[in-house]
Short mmCIF file of C-alpha atoms in Angstrom, two decimals:
data_model
loop_
_atom_site.label_atom_id
_atom_site.label_comp_id
_atom_site.label_asym_id
_atom_site.label_seq_id
_atom_site.Cartn_x
_atom_site.Cartn_y
_atom_site.Cartn_z
CA MET A 13 12.78 37.79 41.68
CA THR A 14 9.44 39.42 41.35
CA ASN A 15 6.12 37.81 40.47
CA VAL A 16 4.15 39.19 37.58
CA THR A 17 0.79 37.86 36.32
CA PHE A 18 -0.28 38.12 32.69
CA ILE A 19 -4.00 37.85 31.91
CA ALA A 20 -4.55 37.02 28.24
CA HIS A 21 -7.51 38.38 26.33
CA ASP A 22 -9.34 35.06 26.75
CA GLY A 23 -8.85 35.27 30.52
CA THR A 24 -5.97 32.73 30.84
CA GLU A 25 -3.68 33.69 33.72
CA THR A 26 0.03 32.98 33.78
CA THR A 27 2.30 34.01 36.65
CA ILE A 28 6.08 34.20 36.12
CA ASP A 29 9.10 35.13 38.15
CA ILE A 30 11.06 38.05 36.69
CA ALA A 31 14.56 39.10 37.63
CA ASN A 32 14.69 42.60 39.02
CA GLY A 33 16.06 45.05 36.41
CA ASP A 34 14.59 43.10 33.51
CA ASN A 35 11.63 44.48 31.64
CA VAL A 36 8.19 42.94 31.34
CA MET A 37 8.37 42.47 27.53
CA ARG A 38 11.61 40.53 27.61
CA ALA A 39 10.48 38.37 30.48
CA ALA A 40 7.22 37.62 28.68
CA LEU A 41 9.12 36.45 25.54
CA ALA A 42 11.57 34.37 27.57
CA ASN A 43 8.59 32.61 29.18
CA ASP A 44 6.60 32.08 25.96
CA ILE A 45 3.74 34.32 26.96
CA ASP A 46 1.47 34.53 23.93
CA GLY A 47 0.13 38.00 23.24
CA ILE A 48 3.42 39.90 23.43
CA VAL A 49 5.40 40.19 20.19
CA GLY A 50 8.14 42.76 20.97
CA GLU A 51 9.19 43.10 17.36
CA CYS A 52 11.70 45.94 17.88
CA GLY A 53 13.38 44.16 20.79
CA GLY A 54 12.71 46.94 23.31
CA SER A 55 13.88 50.08 21.51
CA MET A 56 10.42 51.64 21.75
CA MET A 57 10.07 51.62 17.99
CA CYS A 58 6.96 49.43 17.61
CA ALA A 59 3.85 48.93 19.67
CA THR A 60 3.74 45.12 19.70
CA CYS A 61 4.34 44.69 23.45
CA HIS A 62 1.25 46.75 24.37
CA CYS A 63 -0.35 45.83 27.69
CA TYR A 64 -2.91 47.23 30.12
CA VAL A 65 -1.68 47.62 33.63
CA ASP A 66 -4.27 46.40 36.15
CA ASP A 67 -6.04 49.37 37.77
CA ALA A 68 -4.71 48.40 41.16
CA TRP A 69 -1.17 48.78 39.86
CA ALA A 70 -1.48 51.70 37.48
CA ASP A 71 -0.01 54.27 39.87
CA ARG A 72 2.73 52.03 41.14
CA VAL A 73 4.32 51.27 37.74
CA GLY A 74 4.88 55.00 37.25
CA PRO A 75 4.30 57.23 34.25
CA ARG A 76 4.91 56.46 30.58
CA ALA A 77 8.42 57.03 29.26
CA ASP A 78 9.30 60.04 27.19
CA GLY A 79 8.11 59.18 23.66
CA GLU A 80 6.04 56.15 24.70
CA GLU A 81 2.79 58.00 24.12
CA ASP A 82 3.69 58.67 20.47
CA MET A 83 4.49 54.97 19.89
CA LEU A 84 1.31 53.79 21.59
CA GLU A 85 -0.62 55.46 18.79
CA SER A 86 0.58 52.62 16.59
CA ALA A 87 -0.92 49.96 18.84
CA ALA A 88 -3.29 47.55 17.09
CA CYS A 89 -5.88 47.64 19.90
CA GLU A 90 -7.59 50.40 21.82
CA VAL A 91 -5.24 52.59 23.87
CA LYS A 92 -6.60 53.17 27.39
CA PRO A 93 -5.29 55.33 30.24
CA THR A 94 -3.67 52.19 31.66
CA SER A 95 -1.94 51.27 28.34
CA ARG A 96 1.80 50.78 28.48
CA LEU A 97 4.53 49.40 26.29
CA SER A 98 5.68 46.48 28.42
CA CYS A 99 9.32 46.99 27.33
CA GLN A 100 9.29 50.19 29.32
CA ILE A 101 8.14 48.60 32.58
CA ARG A 102 11.24 47.77 34.51
CA ILE A 103 10.80 45.20 37.21
CA GLU A 104 11.62 46.25 40.78
CA PRO A 105 10.90 44.43 44.03
CA GLU A 106 8.04 46.87 44.78
CA LEU A 107 6.18 45.53 41.78
CA ASP A 108 5.88 42.02 43.27
CA GLY A 109 2.38 40.77 42.38
CA LEU A 110 1.97 43.10 39.38
CA VAL A 111 -0.90 42.20 37.10
CA VAL A 112 -1.02 43.13 33.39
CA HIS A 113 -3.77 42.45 30.90
CA LEU A 114 -2.93 41.61 27.27
CA PRO A 115 -4.81 43.05 24.30
CA GLU A 116 -6.62 40.83 21.79
CA SER A 117 -3.94 41.44 19.16
CA GLN A 118 -0.60 43.17 18.72
CA THR A 119 -0.46 43.48 14.95
CA MET B 3 48.96 60.19 26.63
CA ASN B 4 49.57 57.58 23.92
CA MET B 5 46.85 57.78 21.29
CA ILE B 6 45.88 55.10 18.76
CA GLU B 7 43.23 55.77 16.11
CA GLY B 8 42.05 58.85 17.94
CA HIS B 9 41.57 57.24 21.36
CA VAL B 10 43.76 56.69 24.37
CA ALA B 11 45.80 53.49 24.24
CA PHE B 12 45.59 51.32 27.36
CA GLU B 13 46.75 48.00 28.80
CA PRO B 14 43.97 45.46 29.31
CA ALA B 15 42.94 44.34 32.81
CA ALA B 16 44.37 41.08 34.08
CA GLY B 17 42.75 37.99 32.61
CA ILE B 18 41.54 39.50 29.34
CA PRO B 19 43.00 37.49 26.48
CA VAL B 20 45.19 39.31 24.01
CA TRP B 21 44.59 38.57 20.32
CA ASP B 22 46.86 39.91 17.65
CA ILE B 23 44.48 40.42 14.76
CA ASP B 24 43.27 43.26 12.53
CA PRO B 25 39.47 42.94 12.43
CA TYR B 26 39.45 45.57 9.67
CA ALA B 27 41.85 43.75 7.33
CA GLU B 28 40.31 43.09 3.94
CA GLU B 29 40.54 39.33 4.20
CA VAL B 30 38.90 39.41 7.65
CA LEU B 31 36.04 41.65 6.48
CA LEU B 32 35.50 39.31 3.56
CA ASN B 33 35.55 36.10 5.63
CA ALA B 34 34.24 37.34 8.87
CA GLU B 35 32.59 34.11 10.13
CA ASP B 36 36.01 32.64 11.04
CA TYR B 37 36.97 35.86 12.83
CA TYR B 38 33.66 35.83 14.78
CA ALA B 39 34.05 32.19 15.82
CA GLU B 40 37.58 32.86 17.05
CA LEU B 41 36.41 36.04 18.82
CA ARG B 42 33.72 34.12 20.67
CA ARG B 43 36.14 31.28 21.51
CA HIS B 44 38.63 33.69 23.12
CA GLY B 45 36.10 34.74 25.76
CA PRO B 46 33.56 37.44 26.64
CA LEU B 47 36.14 40.14 25.89
CA VAL B 48 39.45 40.21 24.08
CA TYR B 49 42.13 42.88 23.80
CA ILE B 50 43.29 43.73 20.29
CA PRO B 51 46.70 45.41 20.54
CA LYS B 52 46.80 46.73 16.93
CA TYR B 53 44.12 49.29 17.77
CA SER B 54 44.26 49.09 21.61
CA VAL B 55 40.56 48.20 21.88
CA LEU B 56 38.48 45.54 23.52
CA ALA B 57 36.18 43.44 21.30
CA CYS B 58 33.19 41.36 22.17
CA GLY B 59 31.33 38.83 20.03
CA ARG B 60 29.33 36.66 22.41
CA TYR B 61 25.63 37.45 22.58
CA ASP B 62 25.20 38.15 26.26
CA GLU B 63 28.05 40.61 26.66
CA THR B 64 27.45 42.30 23.29
CA ARG B 65 23.87 42.89 24.34
CA GLU B 66 24.87 44.07 27.81
CA ILE B 67 27.42 46.61 26.49
CA PHE B 68 25.26 47.77 23.60
CA SER B 69 22.12 48.35 25.58
CA ASP B 70 23.68 50.07 28.61
CA HIS B 71 23.88 53.68 27.42
CA THR B 72 24.93 54.89 30.88
CA ARG B 73 28.16 52.97 31.22
CA PHE B 74 28.89 52.65 27.50
CA VAL B 75 28.20 55.94 25.74
CA SER B 76 27.72 56.87 22.12
CA SER B 77 28.60 60.55 22.49
CA ARG B 78 32.34 59.68 22.30
CA GLY B 79 31.79 58.17 18.84
CA VAL B 80 30.60 54.78 17.67
CA GLY B 81 33.78 54.18 15.70
CA LEU B 82 37.40 54.09 16.76
CA ASN B 83 37.83 57.83 17.33
CA ASP B 84 37.08 59.14 20.85
CA PHE B 85 35.35 62.50 20.39
CA LYS B 86 36.55 63.53 23.81
CA TYR B 87 40.06 63.90 22.39
CA GLY B 88 39.56 65.06 18.84
CA LYS B 89 37.20 66.67 16.41
CA PRO B 90 35.45 64.08 14.22
CA TRP B 91 35.38 64.38 10.44
CA ARG B 92 31.88 65.81 10.61
CA ALA B 93 29.85 67.39 13.43
CA PRO B 94 28.69 64.48 15.62
CA SER B 95 25.30 63.08 14.69
CA ILE B 96 22.65 64.43 17.07
CA ILE B 97 20.86 61.04 17.10
CA LEU B 98 23.61 58.44 16.67
CA GLU B 99 26.57 60.00 18.46
CA VAL B 100 24.81 61.52 21.49
CA ASP B 101 23.57 60.49 24.92
CA PRO B 102 20.43 61.38 26.93
CA PRO B 103 19.02 63.90 27.60
CA ASP B 104 19.90 65.45 24.20
CA HIS B 105 19.33 62.11 22.51
CA THR B 106 15.88 61.74 24.03
CA LYS B 107 14.70 64.92 22.29
CA THR B 108 15.93 64.12 18.77
CA ARG B 109 15.05 60.45 19.03
CA LYS B 110 11.48 61.33 19.91
CA VAL B 111 11.14 63.49 16.80
CA MET B 112 12.52 60.75 14.53
CA ALA B 113 10.62 57.94 16.24
CA ARG B 114 7.35 59.79 15.78
CA ALA B 115 8.00 60.26 12.04
CA LEU B 116 8.98 56.59 11.66
CA SER B 117 6.39 54.84 13.83
CA PRO B 118 4.46 51.92 12.30
CA LYS B 119 1.41 54.09 12.04
CA ALA B 120 3.21 57.06 10.53
CA ILE B 121 4.71 54.98 7.71
CA SER B 122 1.74 52.73 6.99
CA GLY B 123 0.60 55.10 4.22
CA LEU B 124 3.71 54.30 2.20
CA LYS B 125 2.69 50.70 1.61
CA ASP B 126 0.86 51.05 -1.70
CA ALA B 127 3.59 53.17 -3.35
CA PHE B 128 6.23 50.69 -2.13
CA ARG B 129 4.30 47.74 -3.54
CA GLU B 130 3.70 49.38 -6.90
CA ALA B 131 7.41 50.10 -7.23
CA ALA B 132 8.46 46.60 -6.17
CA GLU B 133 6.03 45.06 -8.71
CA ARG B 134 7.29 47.21 -11.52
CA ILE B 135 10.94 46.44 -10.78
CA VAL B 136 10.43 42.71 -10.26
CA ASP B 137 8.27 42.43 -13.39
CA GLY B 138 11.09 43.97 -15.39
CA LEU B 139 13.66 41.59 -13.95
CA VAL B 140 11.48 38.49 -14.51
CA ALA B 141 11.15 39.54 -18.18
CA LYS B 142 14.90 39.96 -18.35
CA GLY B 143 15.73 36.66 -16.68
CA SER B 144 19.44 37.32 -15.89
CA PHE B 145 20.62 40.49 -14.18
CA GLU B 146 23.01 41.98 -11.64
CA ALA B 147 20.88 42.11 -8.48
CA VAL B 148 22.82 44.67 -6.39
CA ALA B 149 22.30 47.47 -8.96
CA GLU B 150 19.08 46.33 -10.54
CA LEU B 151 17.06 45.31 -7.45
CA ALA B 152 18.87 45.93 -4.15
CA GLU B 153 19.74 49.55 -5.07
CA ALA B 154 16.92 50.18 -7.54
CA PHE B 155 14.09 49.65 -5.05
CA PRO B 156 15.20 51.84 -2.07
CA VAL B 157 16.47 54.54 -4.43
CA THR B 158 13.04 54.56 -6.13
CA VAL B 159 10.89 54.64 -2.95
CA PHE B 160 12.98 56.16 -0.18
CA PRO B 161 13.91 59.61 -1.45
CA LYS B 162 10.26 60.00 -2.51
CA ALA B 163 9.04 59.00 0.97
CA LEU B 164 11.41 61.56 2.40
CA GLY B 165 9.98 64.14 0.00
CA MET B 166 13.20 64.70 -2.01
CA VAL B 167 12.95 66.50 -5.28
CA ASP B 168 16.57 65.79 -6.27
CA SER B 169 17.82 62.29 -6.89
CA ASP B 170 21.26 60.85 -7.61
CA ARG B 171 21.46 57.13 -7.13
CA ARG B 172 25.26 56.89 -6.83
CA ARG B 173 25.57 59.62 -4.20
CA LEU B 174 22.55 58.36 -2.23
CA VAL B 175 23.97 54.89 -1.96
CA ASP B 176 27.62 55.89 -1.48
CA TYR B 177 26.76 58.39 1.28
CA GLY B 178 25.86 55.61 3.70
CA ALA B 179 28.84 53.44 2.79
CA MET B 180 31.06 56.47 3.30
CA VAL B 181 29.65 57.30 6.77
CA PHE B 182 29.97 53.65 7.84
CA ASN B 183 33.55 53.28 6.52
CA ALA B 184 34.45 56.32 8.58
CA LEU B 185 33.77 54.27 11.78
CA GLY B 186 36.81 52.10 11.14
CA PRO B 187 40.57 52.71 11.54
CA ASP B 188 42.58 54.85 9.20
CA ASN B 189 42.76 52.08 6.60
CA LYS B 190 42.28 52.14 2.83
CA PHE B 191 38.50 51.84 3.14
CA ARG B 192 38.30 54.85 5.47
CA ARG B 193 40.70 56.89 3.34
CA ALA B 194 38.68 56.17 0.19
CA ALA B 195 35.51 57.19 2.03
CA MET B 196 37.09 60.46 3.21
CA ALA B 197 38.13 61.21 -0.35
CA GLN B 198 34.43 61.09 -1.37
CA VAL B 199 33.34 63.66 1.25
CA PRO B 200 33.88 66.78 -0.93
CA ASP B 201 31.74 65.33 -3.69
CA ILE B 202 28.92 63.71 -1.72
CA VAL B 203 28.33 65.83 1.38
CA PRO B 204 27.57 69.23 -0.29
CA TRP B 205 25.11 67.47 -2.64
CA ILE B 206 23.34 65.69 0.24
CA THR B 207 23.19 68.88 2.32
CA ALA B 208 21.69 70.85 -0.57
CA ALA B 209 19.17 68.08 -1.43
CA CYS B 210 17.95 67.89 2.20
CA ALA B 211 17.34 71.58 2.58
CA ARG B 212 13.81 72.53 3.60
CA ASP B 213 13.01 74.22 0.29
CA ARG B 214 14.15 71.14 -1.70
CA LEU B 215 11.64 68.88 0.03
CA THR B 216 7.93 68.40 -0.68
CA LYS B 217 5.44 69.31 2.04
CA ASP B 218 4.04 65.77 2.38
CA GLY B 219 7.12 63.64 3.12
CA LEU B 220 8.92 62.40 6.18
CA GLY B 221 11.38 65.25 5.82
CA ALA B 222 8.64 67.83 6.16
CA LEU B 223 7.56 66.17 9.45
CA ILE B 224 11.08 66.77 10.81
CA TYR B 225 11.12 70.42 9.66
CA GLY B 226 7.66 70.64 11.25
CA ALA B 227 9.29 69.69 14.59
CA ALA B 228 11.57 72.67 14.10
CA ASP B 229 8.52 74.91 13.50
CA ASP B 230 7.09 73.60 16.78
CA GLY B 231 10.32 74.43 18.60
CA GLU B 232 11.21 70.81 19.41
CA VAL B 233 14.49 71.04 17.55
CA THR B 234 16.34 73.91 15.85
CA GLU B 235 16.24 74.47 12.11
CA GLU B 236 19.83 73.30 11.87
CA GLU B 237 19.13 70.18 13.93
CA ALA B 238 16.15 69.39 11.65
CA ALA B 239 18.41 69.58 8.61
CA MET B 240 20.88 67.20 10.28
CA LEU B 241 18.11 64.73 11.15
CA VAL B 242 16.82 64.75 7.58
CA ARG B 243 20.36 63.95 6.34
CA SER B 244 20.51 61.08 8.84
CA PHE B 245 17.59 59.43 7.06
CA LEU B 246 19.89 59.15 4.03
CA SER B 247 23.10 58.12 5.80
CA ALA B 248 21.35 55.42 7.82
CA GLY B 249 18.43 54.48 5.58
CA VAL B 250 19.65 53.94 2.02
CA ASP B 251 22.83 51.87 1.95
CA THR B 252 21.59 49.75 4.86
CA THR B 253 18.36 48.71 3.16
CA VAL B 254 20.25 48.19 -0.15
CA THR B 255 22.44 45.83 1.86
CA GLY B 256 19.40 44.17 3.48
CA ILE B 257 17.80 43.44 0.11
CA GLY B 258 20.99 42.16 -1.44
CA ASN B 259 21.70 39.94 1.59
CA ALA B 260 18.11 38.60 1.49
CA LEU B 261 18.46 37.63 -2.17
CA TRP B 262 21.77 35.94 -1.42
CA CYS B 263 20.19 33.99 1.46
CA LEU B 264 17.25 32.84 -0.65
CA ALA B 265 19.39 31.91 -3.68
CA SER B 266 21.63 29.95 -1.31
CA ASN B 267 18.69 28.21 0.39
CA PRO B 268 16.18 27.26 -2.30
CA ARG B 269 14.12 25.15 0.06
CA GLU B 270 13.59 28.13 2.33
CA TYR B 271 12.51 30.15 -0.70
CA ASP B 272 10.03 27.42 -1.55
CA ARG B 273 8.56 27.87 2.01
CA LEU B 274 8.25 31.55 1.45
CA LYS B 275 6.41 30.99 -1.82
CA ALA B 276 4.07 28.53 -0.12
CA ASP B 277 3.30 31.05 2.67
CA PRO B 278 4.08 34.65 1.77
CA ALA B 279 3.06 35.64 5.34
CA LEU B 280 6.58 34.43 6.22
CA ALA B 281 8.04 37.52 4.48
CA ARG B 282 8.40 39.45 7.75
CA PRO B 283 9.98 36.68 9.79
CA CYS B 284 12.14 35.80 6.77
CA PHE B 285 13.66 39.30 6.87
CA GLU B 286 14.36 38.95 10.65
CA GLU B 287 16.31 35.74 9.86
CA VAL B 288 18.19 37.50 7.00
CA LEU B 289 19.12 40.21 9.49
CA ARG B 290 20.33 37.68 12.06
CA PHE B 291 22.15 35.56 9.50
CA THR B 292 23.91 38.34 7.56
CA SER B 293 23.81 41.45 9.90
CA PRO B 294 24.01 44.40 7.48
CA VAL B 295 25.76 46.43 10.23
CA HIS B 296 28.48 44.09 11.46
CA THR B 297 30.27 46.21 14.04
CA PHE B 298 29.70 49.37 16.04
CA ALA B 299 31.78 50.60 18.97
CA ARG B 300 30.92 52.03 22.36
CA THR B 301 33.16 53.96 24.82
CA ALA B 302 33.26 53.21 28.51
CA ASN B 303 32.45 56.48 30.25
CA GLN B 304 33.45 55.16 33.70
CA ASP B 305 35.55 52.45 35.25
CA THR B 306 33.36 49.36 35.17
CA GLU B 307 33.21 45.59 34.78
CA VAL B 308 31.68 43.17 32.27
CA ALA B 309 31.66 39.42 32.82
CA GLY B 310 33.94 39.97 35.78
CA TYR B 311 36.67 41.76 33.75
CA GLY B 312 37.71 45.30 34.58
CA ILE B 313 37.15 47.99 31.93
CA ALA B 314 38.79 51.40 32.38
CA GLU B 315 37.15 54.71 31.53
CA GLY B 316 37.92 55.69 27.97
CA THR B 317 38.10 52.11 26.67
CA LYS B 318 36.81 51.60 23.14
CA ILE B 319 34.88 48.35 22.76
CA LEU B 320 34.13 46.89 19.33
CA CYS B 321 30.75 45.21 19.54
CA ALA B 322 30.58 42.60 16.77
CA LEU B 323 26.82 42.55 16.29
CA ALA B 324 27.11 40.00 13.47
CA SER B 325 29.00 37.67 15.76
CA ALA B 326 26.40 37.94 18.51
CA ASN B 327 23.82 37.02 15.93
CA LEU B 328 25.80 33.83 15.17
CA ASP B 329 26.51 32.83 18.75
CA PRO B 330 25.57 29.12 19.21
CA ALA B 331 25.08 29.73 22.96
CA LYS B 332 22.15 31.96 22.07
CA TRP B 333 20.78 30.45 18.85
CA GLY B 334 21.54 26.75 19.08
CA ASP B 335 22.00 26.23 15.32
CA PRO B 336 23.08 29.71 14.15
CA ASP B 337 24.60 28.49 10.86
CA ILE B 338 21.22 27.28 9.57
CA PHE B 339 19.14 29.84 7.68
CA ARG B 340 15.50 29.14 8.65
CA ILE B 341 12.92 31.67 7.62
CA ASP B 342 10.49 30.79 10.41
CA ARG B 343 13.11 31.01 13.20
CA LYS B 344 11.65 34.35 14.46
CA PRO B 345 14.92 35.40 16.08
CA VAL B 346 13.54 37.97 18.53
CA GLY B 347 16.32 39.78 20.27
CA HIS B 348 18.78 39.64 17.40
CA MET B 349 21.27 42.53 17.43
CA ALA B 350 21.15 43.58 13.75
CA PHE B 351 19.23 46.78 14.59
CA GLY B 352 21.18 47.30 17.78
CA ALA B 353 19.42 47.36 21.13
CA GLY B 354 18.16 49.80 23.70
CA ILE B 355 17.69 53.54 23.23
CA HIS B 356 19.92 53.57 20.16
CA GLY B 357 18.14 50.71 18.42
CA CYS B 358 17.63 51.54 14.70
CA VAL B 359 14.99 54.30 14.50
CA GLY B 360 14.21 53.37 10.88
CA GLN B 361 13.59 49.69 11.58
CA ASN B 362 9.88 49.87 10.79
CA LEU B 363 10.61 51.37 7.37
CA ALA B 364 13.28 48.73 6.69
CA ARG B 365 10.82 45.99 7.64
CA LEU B 366 8.13 47.45 5.41
CA GLU B 367 10.51 47.69 2.44
CA LEU B 368 11.71 44.12 2.88
CA GLU B 369 8.26 42.67 3.62
CA ILE B 370 7.02 44.12 0.35
CA VAL B 371 10.00 43.08 -1.78
CA LEU B 372 9.91 39.54 -0.41
CA SER B 373 6.11 39.20 -0.82
CA VAL B 374 6.31 40.43 -4.42
CA LEU B 375 9.10 37.99 -5.16
CA ALA B 376 7.08 35.15 -3.65
CA GLU B 377 4.18 36.02 -5.87
CA LYS B 378 6.03 36.41 -9.14
CA VAL B 379 9.28 34.45 -9.06
CA ASP B 380 9.36 30.65 -9.06
CA ARG B 381 13.10 30.21 -8.60
CA ILE B 382 15.98 32.52 -7.58
CA GLU B 383 19.29 31.15 -8.89
CA PHE B 384 22.87 32.34 -8.90
CA ASP B 385 24.10 33.28 -12.35
CA GLY B 386 27.75 33.71 -11.42
CA GLU B 387 29.83 34.16 -8.27
CA PRO B 388 28.54 36.68 -5.71
CA VAL B 389 31.19 39.20 -4.72
CA TRP B 390 31.21 40.82 -1.25
CA ARG B 391 32.34 44.42 -0.66
CA PRO B 392 34.55 45.07 2.36
CA ASN B 393 33.38 47.94 4.61
CA ASN B 394 34.46 48.84 8.14
CA ALA B 395 30.94 48.56 9.48
CA ILE B 396 28.69 47.09 6.75
CA HIS B 397 28.46 43.58 5.38
CA ALA B 398 27.23 44.08 1.85
CA LEU B 399 27.40 42.51 -1.58
CA ASP B 400 29.24 44.30 -4.35
CA ARG B 401 27.87 42.16 -7.19
CA LEU B 402 25.21 39.47 -7.24
CA PRO B 403 24.48 37.92 -10.64
CA LEU B 404 21.09 36.28 -10.43
CA LYS B 405 18.51 34.54 -12.58
CA PHE B 406 14.79 34.81 -11.88
CA VAL B 407 12.61 32.00 -13.25
CA ALA B 408 9.06 33.22 -13.73
CA LYS B 409 6.14 31.49 -12.07
#
């Protein structure tokens, strides 16, 4: 299991344990994290699981997936260099302690 | 090698229950809930000797198999035929029946054209068409909803969104049903579909040619990707045709099934009228409850294991998406239709890299139809028995006599 902390737009912090191999979007939904919608279920067809990877972790989560950039253009909030679709962040033990920030809105 | 339905026959691994059933028999396709319940009761996997396939209908395993494109490939066909051993009836689809890295390239082109942002400009035209059609039906009172609403709406808006100049409602709707019936065994539904090929396919191919499309539609975006060298001209033409095979009959089915759900559950329709913002979650529940695509197959591309059972390379696995969407272990009370359930993770659009690339368009179409109904129609009532239409992969209505009572 790997710890991931979500920081909501209002500053509320929630830390959850995620099974390695799972993705951040699915884990967020399973743990009732507000601020992640995940409408398409992880097929990279919407942009409702948008998150900002904390600067300290941006390099370690790796680059965006092929096609992720196109879909991020549909995000409701500003896209920054640290923007990711959380369905494309696969949890590995090296990401223990990962911090992601959630946008104000997903739709 | 002993072949059945175009794939290699095999003996199931020890411990996998054997169930002598034909999942594609007419009476099973028409009363599938009993088949799904029995399928789930048998276990995570069952062996069906009639077609020498495995089948799964529990949520967890269906999701596992369907979303693991490495072990369970699409390039060997998503129906019963294994493309490794025979030539399919048409050239394999370069988005549906393909694996990465080729899939990644075509998927990207389609996903870009169908992203929420790319299609947001269609909203006004969709709304105008929905209002016109629903106004006409409210004035009429009684009507046959499959033809007059479920087909009428997508056939009005979708070819136009694609940029098509030509239109032929029958062929547009039947094309999808034909492609989906082709995924089943060599039964009467598949044979009837194959008999339609010489009539439908040349028309579709001609109507999707670059010079038959306007410059401002979704189709032009795909041909634009050919101009940019992302796909070849021939690939672009195939991708444009896939809009029609995957995007017309499926949404026709989605609208028909939504009307059936709401006519069957008047209290849920009252909730939609009271809060039209429920239109979008309502459609998700329709998808979960009636899964327009009921079954797709995958092929094991290596010896592997699911739920502790051995699966040999070359094994065809029928994934009963509709059954996964009705699995009590996942949903608690799956037989209740509740428009605010918000069933995130349902399997109606598939899962993973092959998840429906047109799902945003489908959601937009249904959101608009349901919102317009909620504004204009006080009651949706049956005006005769609904009749379902058996198809090897689609769960659709054939006839739906309805009555709209005006607000």
